[in-house]
Amino acid sequence: MYKKICEKEYNFLIWIQNHRTKTLNIFFRVITHSCDFGTIWILAALIMIFSKKYSRTGFAAIISLTASLIVCNAVLKNIFKRIRPYDRHEMISRIISQKTDSSFPSGHSSASFAAAVTFLLSPQINILFGIVSVILAIFTAFSRLYVGVHYPSDVAAGSLLGIIISVFVSIFIF
């Protein structure tokens, strides 16, 4: 069963790669790099922290992002040590710089969903902002596949991890 899943993931990455265009390459590079180190999410959270009206949401997002970083990057990546798809399969190409950490789970996906779902669940934030945040998180997760640095299961696990962390943080903060 595991072998069949790996084959489907590989085939999906090849399908994505075969449908790359110059315009999409630029779009998904911008999306993926805007979330390097959680940059866009940290920036949004910091802006909220310094606003009286949204400070609780900003703090919740920072807590979610920090928990995501610890669980995903410091713990799970070191446990699983999954090799990146471009290092395992010569037919998979990446369109961003080589990564040195492990592939599973996706830190970009985890951080993006941790922050976006926190925004979505916040009673202080307009629902439209939360929805737009989740859409950006979805684009970020897909960008990791598009640029060739993750398997679909890496992105799915990272996304799920971010959602779970956000829900727990939101229960205690809101």
CSV table of N, CA, C and O in Angstrom, one decimal, residues 48-157:
chain,number,residue,atom,x,y,z
A,48,MET,N,-1.1,42.9,14.1
A,48,MET,CA,-2.3,42.7,15.0
A,48,MET,C,-1.9,43.0,16.5
A,48,MET,O,-2.7,43.6,17.2
A,49,ILE,N,-0.8,42.5,16.9
A,49,ILE,CA,-0.4,42.6,18.3
A,49,ILE,C,-0.3,44.1,18.7
A,49,ILE,O,-0.7,44.5,19.8
A,50,PHE,N,0.1,44.9,17.8
A,50,PHE,CA,0.3,46.4,18.1
A,50,PHE,C,-1.0,47.1,17.9
A,50,PHE,O,-1.1,48.4,18.0
A,51,SER,N,-2.1,46.4,17.6
A,51,SER,CA,-3.4,47.0,17.4
A,51,SER,C,-4.2,46.6,18.6
A,51,SER,O,-4.4,45.4,18.9
A,52,LYS,N,-4.8,47.5,19.3
A,52,LYS,CA,-5.6,47.2,20.5
A,52,LYS,C,-6.7,46.3,20.2
A,52,LYS,O,-7.0,45.3,20.9
A,53,LYS,N,-7.4,46.5,19.1
A,53,LYS,CA,-8.6,45.7,18.7
A,53,LYS,C,-8.2,44.2,18.4
A,53,LYS,O,-9.0,43.3,18.6
A,54,TYR,N,-7.0,44.0,17.8
A,54,TYR,CA,-6.7,42.7,17.3
A,54,TYR,C,-5.6,42.0,18.0
A,54,TYR,O,-5.1,41.0,17.6
A,55,SER,N,-5.1,42.6,19.1
A,55,SER,CA,-3.9,42.1,19.8
A,55,SER,C,-4.1,40.6,20.3
A,55,SER,O,-3.1,39.8,20.1
A,56,ARG,N,-5.2,40.2,20.7
A,56,ARG,CA,-5.4,38.8,21.2
A,56,ARG,C,-5.3,37.9,20.0
A,56,ARG,O,-4.6,36.8,20.1
A,57,THR,N,-5.8,38.2,18.8
A,57,THR,CA,-5.6,37.4,17.6
A,57,THR,C,-4.1,37.3,17.2
A,57,THR,O,-3.6,36.3,16.9
A,58,GLY,N,-3.4,38.4,17.3
A,58,GLY,CA,-2.0,38.5,17.0
A,58,GLY,C,-1.2,37.5,17.9
A,58,GLY,O,-0.4,36.8,17.4
A,59,PHE,N,-1.5,37.6,19.2
A,59,PHE,CA,-0.8,36.7,20.1
A,59,PHE,C,-1.1,35.3,19.9
A,59,PHE,O,-0.3,34.4,19.9
A,60,ALA,N,-2.4,35.0,19.6
A,60,ALA,CA,-2.8,33.6,19.3
A,60,ALA,C,-2.1,33.1,18.0
A,60,ALA,O,-1.6,31.9,18.0
A,61,ALA,N,-1.9,33.9,17.0
A,61,ALA,CA,-1.2,33.5,15.8
A,61,ALA,C,0.3,33.3,16.1
A,61,ALA,O,0.8,32.3,15.6
A,62,ILE,N,0.9,34.1,16.9
A,62,ILE,CA,2.3,33.9,17.3
A,62,ILE,C,2.5,32.6,18.0
A,62,ILE,O,3.4,31.8,17.8
A,63,ILE,N,1.5,32.3,18.9
A,63,ILE,CA,1.6,31.1,19.7
A,63,ILE,C,1.4,29.9,18.7
A,63,ILE,O,2.2,28.9,18.8
A,64,SER,N,0.5,30.0,17.8
A,64,SER,CA,0.3,28.9,16.8
A,64,SER,C,1.5,28.7,16.0
A,64,SER,O,1.9,27.6,15.7
A,65,LEU,N,2.0,29.8,15.5
A,65,LEU,CA,3.2,29.7,14.6
A,65,LEU,C,4.4,29.1,15.4
A,65,LEU,O,5.2,28.3,14.8
A,66,THR,N,4.6,29.5,16.6
A,66,THR,CA,5.7,29.0,17.4
A,66,THR,C,5.5,27.5,17.7
A,66,THR,O,6.5,26.7,17.5
A,67,ALA,N,4.3,27.1,18.0
A,67,ALA,CA,4.0,25.6,18.3
A,67,ALA,C,4.2,24.8,17.0
A,67,ALA,O,4.8,23.7,17.0
A,68,SER,N,3.8,25.4,15.9
A,68,SER,CA,4.0,24.8,14.6
A,68,SER,C,5.5,24.6,14.3
A,68,SER,O,5.9,23.5,13.8
A,69,LEU,N,6.3,25.6,14.5
A,69,LEU,CA,7.7,25.5,14.3
A,69,LEU,C,8.4,24.4,15.1
A,69,LEU,O,9.1,23.6,14.7
A,70,ILE,N,8.0,24.4,16.4
A,70,ILE,CA,8.6,23.4,17.3
A,70,ILE,C,8.2,22.0,16.9
A,70,ILE,O,9.0,21.1,16.7
A,71,VAL,N,6.9,21.8,16.8
A,71,VAL,CA,6.4,20.4,16.5
A,71,VAL,C,6.8,19.9,15.1
A,71,VAL,O,7.3,18.8,15.0
A,72,CYS,N,6.7,20.8,14.1
A,72,CYS,CA,7.0,20.4,12.7
A,72,CYS,C,8.5,20.3,12.5
A,72,CYS,O,9.0,19.3,12.1
A,73,ASN,N,9.1,21.5,12.7
A,73,ASN,CA,10.5,21.6,12.2
A,73,ASN,C,11.5,21.0,13.2
A,73,ASN,O,12.5,20.4,12.8
A,74,ALA,N,11.3,21.2,14.5
A,74,ALA,CA,12.2,20.7,15.5
A,74,ALA,C,12.0,19.3,15.9
A,74,ALA,O,13.0,18.6,16.2
A,75,VAL,N,10.8,18.8,15.8
A,75,VAL,CA,10.5,17.4,16.3
A,75,VAL,C,10.3,16.5,15.1
A,75,VAL,O,11.1,15.6,14.8
A,76,LEU,N,9.2,16.7,14.4
A,76,LEU,CA,8.8,15.7,13.4
A,76,LEU,C,9.8,15.5,12.2
A,76,LEU,O,10.0,14.4,11.7
A,77,LYS,N,10.3,16.6,11.7
A,77,LYS,CA,11.3,16.5,10.6
A,77,LYS,C,12.5,15.7,11.0
A,77,LYS,O,13.0,14.9,10.2
A,78,ASN,N,12.9,15.8,12.3
A,78,ASN,CA,14.0,15.1,12.8
A,78,ASN,C,13.7,13.6,13.1
A,78,ASN,O,14.6,12.8,13.1
A,79,ILE,N,12.4,13.3,13.3
A,79,ILE,CA,12.0,11.9,13.5
A,79,ILE,C,11.9,11.2,12.2
A,79,ILE,O,12.5,10.1,12.0
A,80,PHE,N,11.2,11.8,11.2
A,80,PHE,CA,11.0,11.2,9.9
A,80,PHE,C,12.1,11.2,8.9
A,80,PHE,O,12.3,10.3,8.1
A,81,LYS,N,12.8,12.3,8.9
A,81,LYS,CA,14.0,12.5,8.0
A,81,LYS,C,13.7,12.0,6.5
A,81,LYS,O,14.5,11.3,5.9
A,82,ARG,N,12.6,12.4,6.0
A,82,ARG,CA,12.2,12.0,4.6
A,82,ARG,C,13.0,12.8,3.6
A,82,ARG,O,13.1,14.0,3.7
A,83,ILE,N,13.5,12.1,2.7
A,83,ILE,CA,14.3,12.7,1.6
A,83,ILE,C,13.4,13.5,0.7
A,83,ILE,O,12.3,13.1,0.3
A,84,ARG,N,13.9,14.7,0.3
A,84,ARG,CA,13.1,15.5,-0.7
A,84,ARG,C,12.9,14.8,-2.0
A,84,ARG,O,13.7,14.0,-2.4
A,85,PRO,N,11.7,15.1,-2.7
A,85,PRO,CA,11.4,14.4,-3.9
A,85,PRO,C,12.5,14.5,-5.0
A,85,PRO,O,12.8,13.6,-5.7
A,86,TYR,N,13.1,15.7,-5.1
A,86,TYR,CA,14.1,15.9,-6.2
A,86,TYR,C,15.4,15.2,-5.8
A,86,TYR,O,16.2,15.0,-6.7
A,87,ASP,N,15.6,14.8,-4.6
A,87,ASP,CA,16.8,14.0,-4.2
A,87,ASP,C,16.6,12.5,-4.4
A,87,ASP,O,17.5,11.8,-4.6
A,88,ARG,N,15.3,12.1,-4.4
A,88,ARG,CA,15.0,10.7,-4.5
A,88,ARG,C,14.7,10.3,-6.0
A,88,ARG,O,15.0,9.2,-6.4
A,89,HIS,N,14.1,11.2,-6.8
A,89,HIS,CA,13.7,10.9,-8.1
A,89,HIS,C,14.3,11.9,-9.1
A,89,HIS,O,14.1,13.1,-9.0
A,90,GLU,N,15.1,11.4,-10.0
A,90,GLU,CA,15.9,12.3,-10.9
A,90,GLU,C,14.9,13.0,-11.9
A,90,GLU,O,15.3,14.1,-12.4
A,91,MET,N,13.7,12.5,-12.1
A,91,MET,CA,12.8,13.2,-13.0
A,91,MET,C,12.1,14.4,-12.3
A,91,MET,O,11.5,15.2,-13.0
A,92,ILE,N,12.2,14.5,-11.0
A,92,ILE,CA,11.5,15.6,-10.3
A,92,ILE,C,12.6,16.8,-10.3
A,92,ILE,O,13.7,16.6,-9.8
A,93,SER,N,12.1,17.9,-10.8
A,93,SER,CA,13.0,19.1,-10.7
A,93,SER,C,12.4,20.1,-9.8
A,93,SER,O,11.2,20.2,-9.6
A,94,ARG,N,13.2,20.9,-9.2
A,94,ARG,CA,12.8,22.0,-8.3
A,94,ARG,C,13.1,23.3,-9.0
A,94,ARG,O,14.0,23.4,-9.9
A,95,ILE,N,12.3,24.3,-8.7
A,95,ILE,CA,12.5,25.6,-9.3
A,95,ILE,C,12.8,26.7,-8.3
A,95,ILE,O,12.7,27.9,-8.6
A,96,ILE,N,13.2,26.2,-7.1
A,96,ILE,CA,13.7,27.1,-6.1
A,96,ILE,C,15.0,26.5,-5.5
A,96,ILE,O,15.3,25.3,-5.9
A,97,SER,N,15.7,27.1,-4.7
A,97,SER,CA,17.0,26.6,-4.2
A,97,SER,C,16.8,25.3,-3.4
A,97,SER,O,15.7,25.0,-2.8
A,98,GLN,N,17.8,24.5,-3.3
A,98,GLN,CA,17.8,23.2,-2.6
A,98,GLN,C,17.6,23.4,-1.2
A,98,GLN,O,18.1,24.4,-0.6
A,99,LYS,N,16.8,22.6,-0.5
A,99,LYS,CA,16.6,22.6,0.9
A,99,LYS,C,17.5,21.6,1.6
A,99,LYS,O,17.7,20.5,1.1
A,100,THR,N,17.9,21.9,2.8
A,100,THR,CA,18.8,21.0,3.5
A,100,THR,C,18.1,20.2,4.6
A,100,THR,O,18.6,19.2,5.1
A,101,ASP,N,16.9,20.6,5.0
A,101,ASP,CA,16.1,19.8,6.0
A,101,ASP,C,15.3,18.7,5.4
A,101,ASP,O,15.3,18.6,4.2
A,102,SER,N,14.6,18.0,6.2
A,102,SER,CA,13.9,16.9,5.6
A,102,SER,C,12.5,17.4,5.1
A,102,SER,O,12.1,18.5,5.4
A,103,SER,N,11.9,16.5,4.4
A,103,SER,CA,10.7,16.8,3.6
A,103,SER,C,9.4,16.7,4.4
A,103,SER,O,8.5,17.5,4.2
A,104,PHE,N,9.3,15.8,5.4
A,104,PHE,CA,8.1,15.5,6.1
A,104,PHE,C,8.1,16.0,7.5
A,104,PHE,O,9.0,15.6,8.2
A,105,PRO,N,7.1,16.7,7.9
A,105,PRO,CA,6.0,17.4,7.2
A,105,PRO,C,6.4,18.7,6.6
A,105,PRO,O,7.5,19.2,7.0
A,106,SER,N,5.6,19.3,5.8
A,106,SER,CA,5.9,20.6,5.2
A,106,SER,C,5.8,21.7,6.3
A,106,SER,O,4.7,22.0,6.8
A,107,GLY,N,6.9,22.4,6.6
A,107,GLY,CA,6.8,23.5,7.5
A,107,GLY,C,6.1,24.7,7.0
A,107,GLY,O,5.4,25.4,7.8
A,108,HIS,N,6.2,25.0,5.7
A,108,HIS,CA,5.4,26.1,5.1
A,108,HIS,C,3.9,25.9,5.3
A,108,HIS,O,3.2,26.8,5.6
A,109,SER,N,3.5,24.6,5.0
A,109,SER,CA,2.1,24.3,5.1
A,109,SER,C,1.6,24.4,6.5
A,109,SER,O,0.5,24.9,6.8
A,110,SER,N,2.4,23.9,7.4
A,110,SER,CA,2.0,23.9,8.8
A,110,SER,C,1.9,25.3,9.4
A,110,SER,O,0.9,25.7,10.0
A,111,ALA,N,2.9,26.1,9.1
A,111,ALA,CA,2.8,27.5,9.6
A,111,ALA,C,1.7,28.3,8.9
A,111,ALA,O,1.0,29.0,9.6
A,112,SER,N,1.5,28.1,7.6
A,112,SER,CA,0.4,28.8,6.9
A,112,SER,C,-1.0,28.5,7.5
A,112,SER,O,-1.8,29.4,7.7
A,113,PHE,N,-1.2,27.2,7.7
A,113,PHE,CA,-2.5,26.8,8.2
A,113,PHE,C,-2.6,27.2,9.7
A,113,PHE,O,-3.7,27.5,10.2
A,114,ALA,N,-1.5,27.1,10.5
A,114,ALA,CA,-1.6,27.5,11.9
A,114,ALA,C,-2.0,29.0,12.0
A,114,ALA,O,-2.9,29.3,12.8
A,115,ALA,N,-1.5,29.8,11.2
A,115,ALA,CA,-1.8,31.2,11.3
A,115,ALA,C,-3.2,31.5,10.6
A,115,ALA,O,-4.1,32.2,11.2
A,116,ALA,N,-3.4,31.0,9.5
A,116,ALA,CA,-4.7,31.2,8.7
A,116,ALA,C,-5.9,30.8,9.5
A,116,ALA,O,-6.9,31.5,9.6
A,117,VAL,N,-5.8,29.6,10.1
A,117,VAL,CA,-7.0,29.1,10.8
A,117,VAL,C,-7.2,29.8,12.1
A,117,VAL,O,-8.3,30.1,12.5
A,118,THR,N,-6.1,30.3,12.7
A,118,THR,CA,-6.2,31.2,13.9
A,118,THR,C,-7.0,32.4,13.5
A,118,THR,O,-7.9,32.9,14.2
A,119,PHE,N,-6.7,33.0,12.4
A,119,PHE,CA,-7.4,34.2,11.9
A,119,PHE,C,-8.8,33.9,11.6
A,119,PHE,O,-9.7,34.7,11.9
A,120,LEU,N,-9.1,32.8,11.0
A,120,LEU,CA,-10.4,32.4,10.6
A,120,LEU,C,-11.3,32.1,11.9
A,120,LEU,O,-12.5,32.5,11.9
A,121,LEU,N,-10.7,31.6,12.9
A,121,LEU,CA,-11.5,31.3,14.2
A,121,LEU,C,-11.6,32.4,15.1
A,121,LEU,O,-12.4,32.4,16.1
A,122,SER,N,-10.8,33.5,14.9
A,122,SER,CA,-10.8,34.6,15.8
A,122,SER,C,-12.2,35.4,15.7
A,122,SER,O,-12.6,35.8,14.7
A,123,PRO,N,-12.7,35.7,16.9
A,123,PRO,CA,-13.9,36.5,16.9
A,123,PRO,C,-13.7,38.0,16.7
A,123,PRO,O,-14.6,38.7,16.4
A,124,GLN,N,-12.4,38.3,16.7
A,124,GLN,CA,-12.0,39.7,16.5
A,124,GLN,C,-11.8,40.1,15.0
A,124,GLN,O,-11.9,41.2,14.6
A,125,ILE,N,-11.6,39.1,14.2
A,125,ILE,CA,-11.3,39.3,12.8
A,125,ILE,C,-12.5,39.1,11.9
A,125,ILE,O,-13.3,38.2,12.1
A,126,ASN,N,-12.6,40.0,10.9
A,126,ASN,CA,-13.6,39.8,9.9
A,126,ASN,C,-13.5,38.5,9.2
A,126,ASN,O,-12.4,38.1,8.8
A,127,ILE,N,-14.6,37.8,9.0
A,127,ILE,CA,-14.6,36.5,8.4
A,127,ILE,C,-13.9,36.5,7.0
A,127,ILE,O,-13.3,35.5,6.6
A,128,LEU,N,-14.1,37.6,6.3
A,128,LEU,CA,-13.5,37.6,4.9
A,128,LEU,C,-12.0,37.6,5.0
A,128,LEU,O,-11.3,36.9,4.2
A,129,PHE,N,-11.4,38.2,6.0
A,129,PHE,CA,-9.9,38.2,6.2
A,129,PHE,C,-9.5,36.8,6.5
A,129,PHE,O,-8.5,36.3,6.0
A,130,GLY,N,-10.3,36.1,7.4
A,130,GLY,CA,-10.0,34.7,7.7
A,130,GLY,C,-10.1,33.8,6.4
A,130,GLY,O,-9.2,32.9,6.2
A,131,ILE,N,-11.1,34.0,5.6
A,131,ILE,CA,-11.2,33.2,4.4
A,131,ILE,C,-10.1,33.4,3.4
A,131,ILE,O,-9.5,32.5,2.9
A,132,VAL,N,-9.7,34.7,3.3
A,132,VAL,CA,-8.6,35.1,2.4
A,132,VAL,C,-7.3,34.4,2.9
A,132,VAL,O,-6.4,33.9,2.2
A,133,SER,N,-7.1,34.4,4.2
A,133,SER,CA,-5.9,33.8,4.9
A,133,SER,C,-5.9,32.3,4.6
A,133,SER,O,-4.8,31.8,4.2
A,134,VAL,N,-7.0,31.7,4.7
A,134,VAL,CA,-7.0,30.2,4.4
A,134,VAL,C,-6.7,30.0,2.9
A,134,VAL,O,-6.0,29.0,2.6
A,135,ILE,N,-7.3,30.8,2.0
A,135,ILE,CA,-7.0,30.7,0.6
A,135,ILE,C,-5.5,30.8,0.3
A,135,ILE,O,-4.9,30.0,-0.4
A,136,LEU,N,-4.8,31.8,1.0
A,136,LEU,CA,-3.4,32.0,0.9
A,136,LEU,C,-2.7,30.7,1.4
A,136,LEU,O,-1.7,30.3,0.8
A,137,ALA,N,-3.1,30.2,2.5
A,137,ALA,CA,-2.5,28.9,3.1
A,137,ALA,C,-2.6,27.8,2.1
A,137,ALA,O,-1.7,27.0,1.9
A,138,ILE,N,-3.8,27.7,1.4
A,138,ILE,CA,-3.9,26.6,0.4
A,138,ILE,C,-3.0,26.8,-0.8
A,138,ILE,O,-2.3,25.9,-1.2
A,139,PHE,N,-2.9,28.1,-1.2
A,139,PHE,CA,-1.9,28.4,-2.3
A,139,PHE,C,-0.5,28.1,-1.9
A,139,PHE,O,0.3,27.6,-2.6
A,140,THR,N,-0.2,28.4,-0.6
A,140,THR,CA,1.2,28.1,-0.1
A,140,THR,C,1.5,26.6,-0.1
A,140,THR,O,2.5,26.2,-0.5
A,141,ALA,N,0.5,25.9,0.4
A,141,ALA,CA,0.7,24.4,0.5
A,141,ALA,C,0.9,23.9,-0.9
A,141,ALA,O,1.8,23.1,-1.2
A,142,PHE,N,0.1,24.3,-1.9
A,142,PHE,CA,0.2,23.8,-3.3
A,142,PHE,C,1.5,24.3,-3.9
A,142,PHE,O,2.2,23.5,-4.6
A,143,SER,N,2.0,25.5,-3.5
A,143,SER,CA,3.2,26.0,-4.1
A,143,SER,C,4.4,25.1,-3.7
A,143,SER,O,5.3,25.0,-4.5
A,144,ARG,N,4.4,24.4,-2.6
A,144,ARG,CA,5.4,23.5,-2.2
A,144,ARG,C,5.5,22.3,-3.1
A,144,ARG,O,6.6,21.8,-3.4
A,145,LEU,N,4.4,21.9,-3.6
A,145,LEU,CA,4.4,20.8,-4.6
A,145,LEU,C,4.8,21.4,-6.0
A,145,LEU,O,5.6,20.7,-6.7
A,146,TYR,N,4.3,22.5,-6.3
A,146,TYR,CA,4.6,23.1,-7.6
A,146,TYR,C,6.1,23.4,-7.8
A,146,TYR,O,6.7,23.1,-8.9
A,147,VAL,N,6.7,23.9,-6.8
A,147,VAL,CA,8.2,24.2,-6.9
A,147,VAL,C,9.1,23.0,-6.7
A,147,VAL,O,10.3,23.0,-6.9
A,148,GLY,N,8.4,21.8,-6.4
A,148,GLY,CA,9.1,20.6,-6.4
A,148,GLY,C,9.9,20.2,-5.2
A,148,GLY,O,10.8,19.3,-5.2
A,149,VAL,N,9.5,20.7,-4.0
A,149,VAL,CA,10.3,20.5,-2.8
A,149,VAL,C,9.6,19.6,-1.8
A,149,VAL,O,10.2,19.2,-0.8
A,150,HIS,N,8.3,19.2,-2.1
A,150,HIS,CA,7.6,18.3,-1.2
A,150,HIS,C,6.7,17.3,-1.9
A,150,HIS,O,6.3,17.6,-3.1
A,151,TYR,N,6.4,16.2,-1.2
A,151,TYR,CA,5.4,15.3,-1.7
A,151,TYR,C,4.1,15.7,-1.2
A,151,TYR,O,4.0,16.5,-0.2
A,152,PRO,N,3.0,15.3,-1.9
A,152,PRO,CA,1.6,15.6,-1.4
A,152,PRO,C,1.4,15.3,0.1
A,152,PRO,O,0.7,16.0,0.8
A,153,SER,N,1.9,14.1,0.5
A,153,SER,CA,1.7,13.7,1.9
A,153,SER,C,2.4,14.6,2.9
A,153,SER,O,1.9,14.8,4.0
A,154,ASP,N,3.5,15.2,2.5
A,154,ASP,CA,4.2,16.2,3.3
A,154,ASP,C,3.3,17.4,3.6
A,154,ASP,O,3.2,17.9,4.7
A,155,VAL,N,2.7,17.9,2.5
A,155,VAL,CA,1.9,19.1,2.5
A,155,VAL,C,0.6,18.8,3.3
A,155,VAL,O,0.2,19.6,4.1
A,156,ALA,N,0.0,17.6,3.1
A,156,ALA,CA,-1.2,17.3,3.8
A,156,ALA,C,-1.0,17.2,5.3
A,156,ALA,O,-1.7,17.7,6.1
A,157,ALA,N,0.1,16.5,5.7
A,157,ALA,CA,0.5,16.4,7.1
A,157,ALA,C,0.8,17.7,7.7
A,157,ALA,O,0.3,18.0,8.8
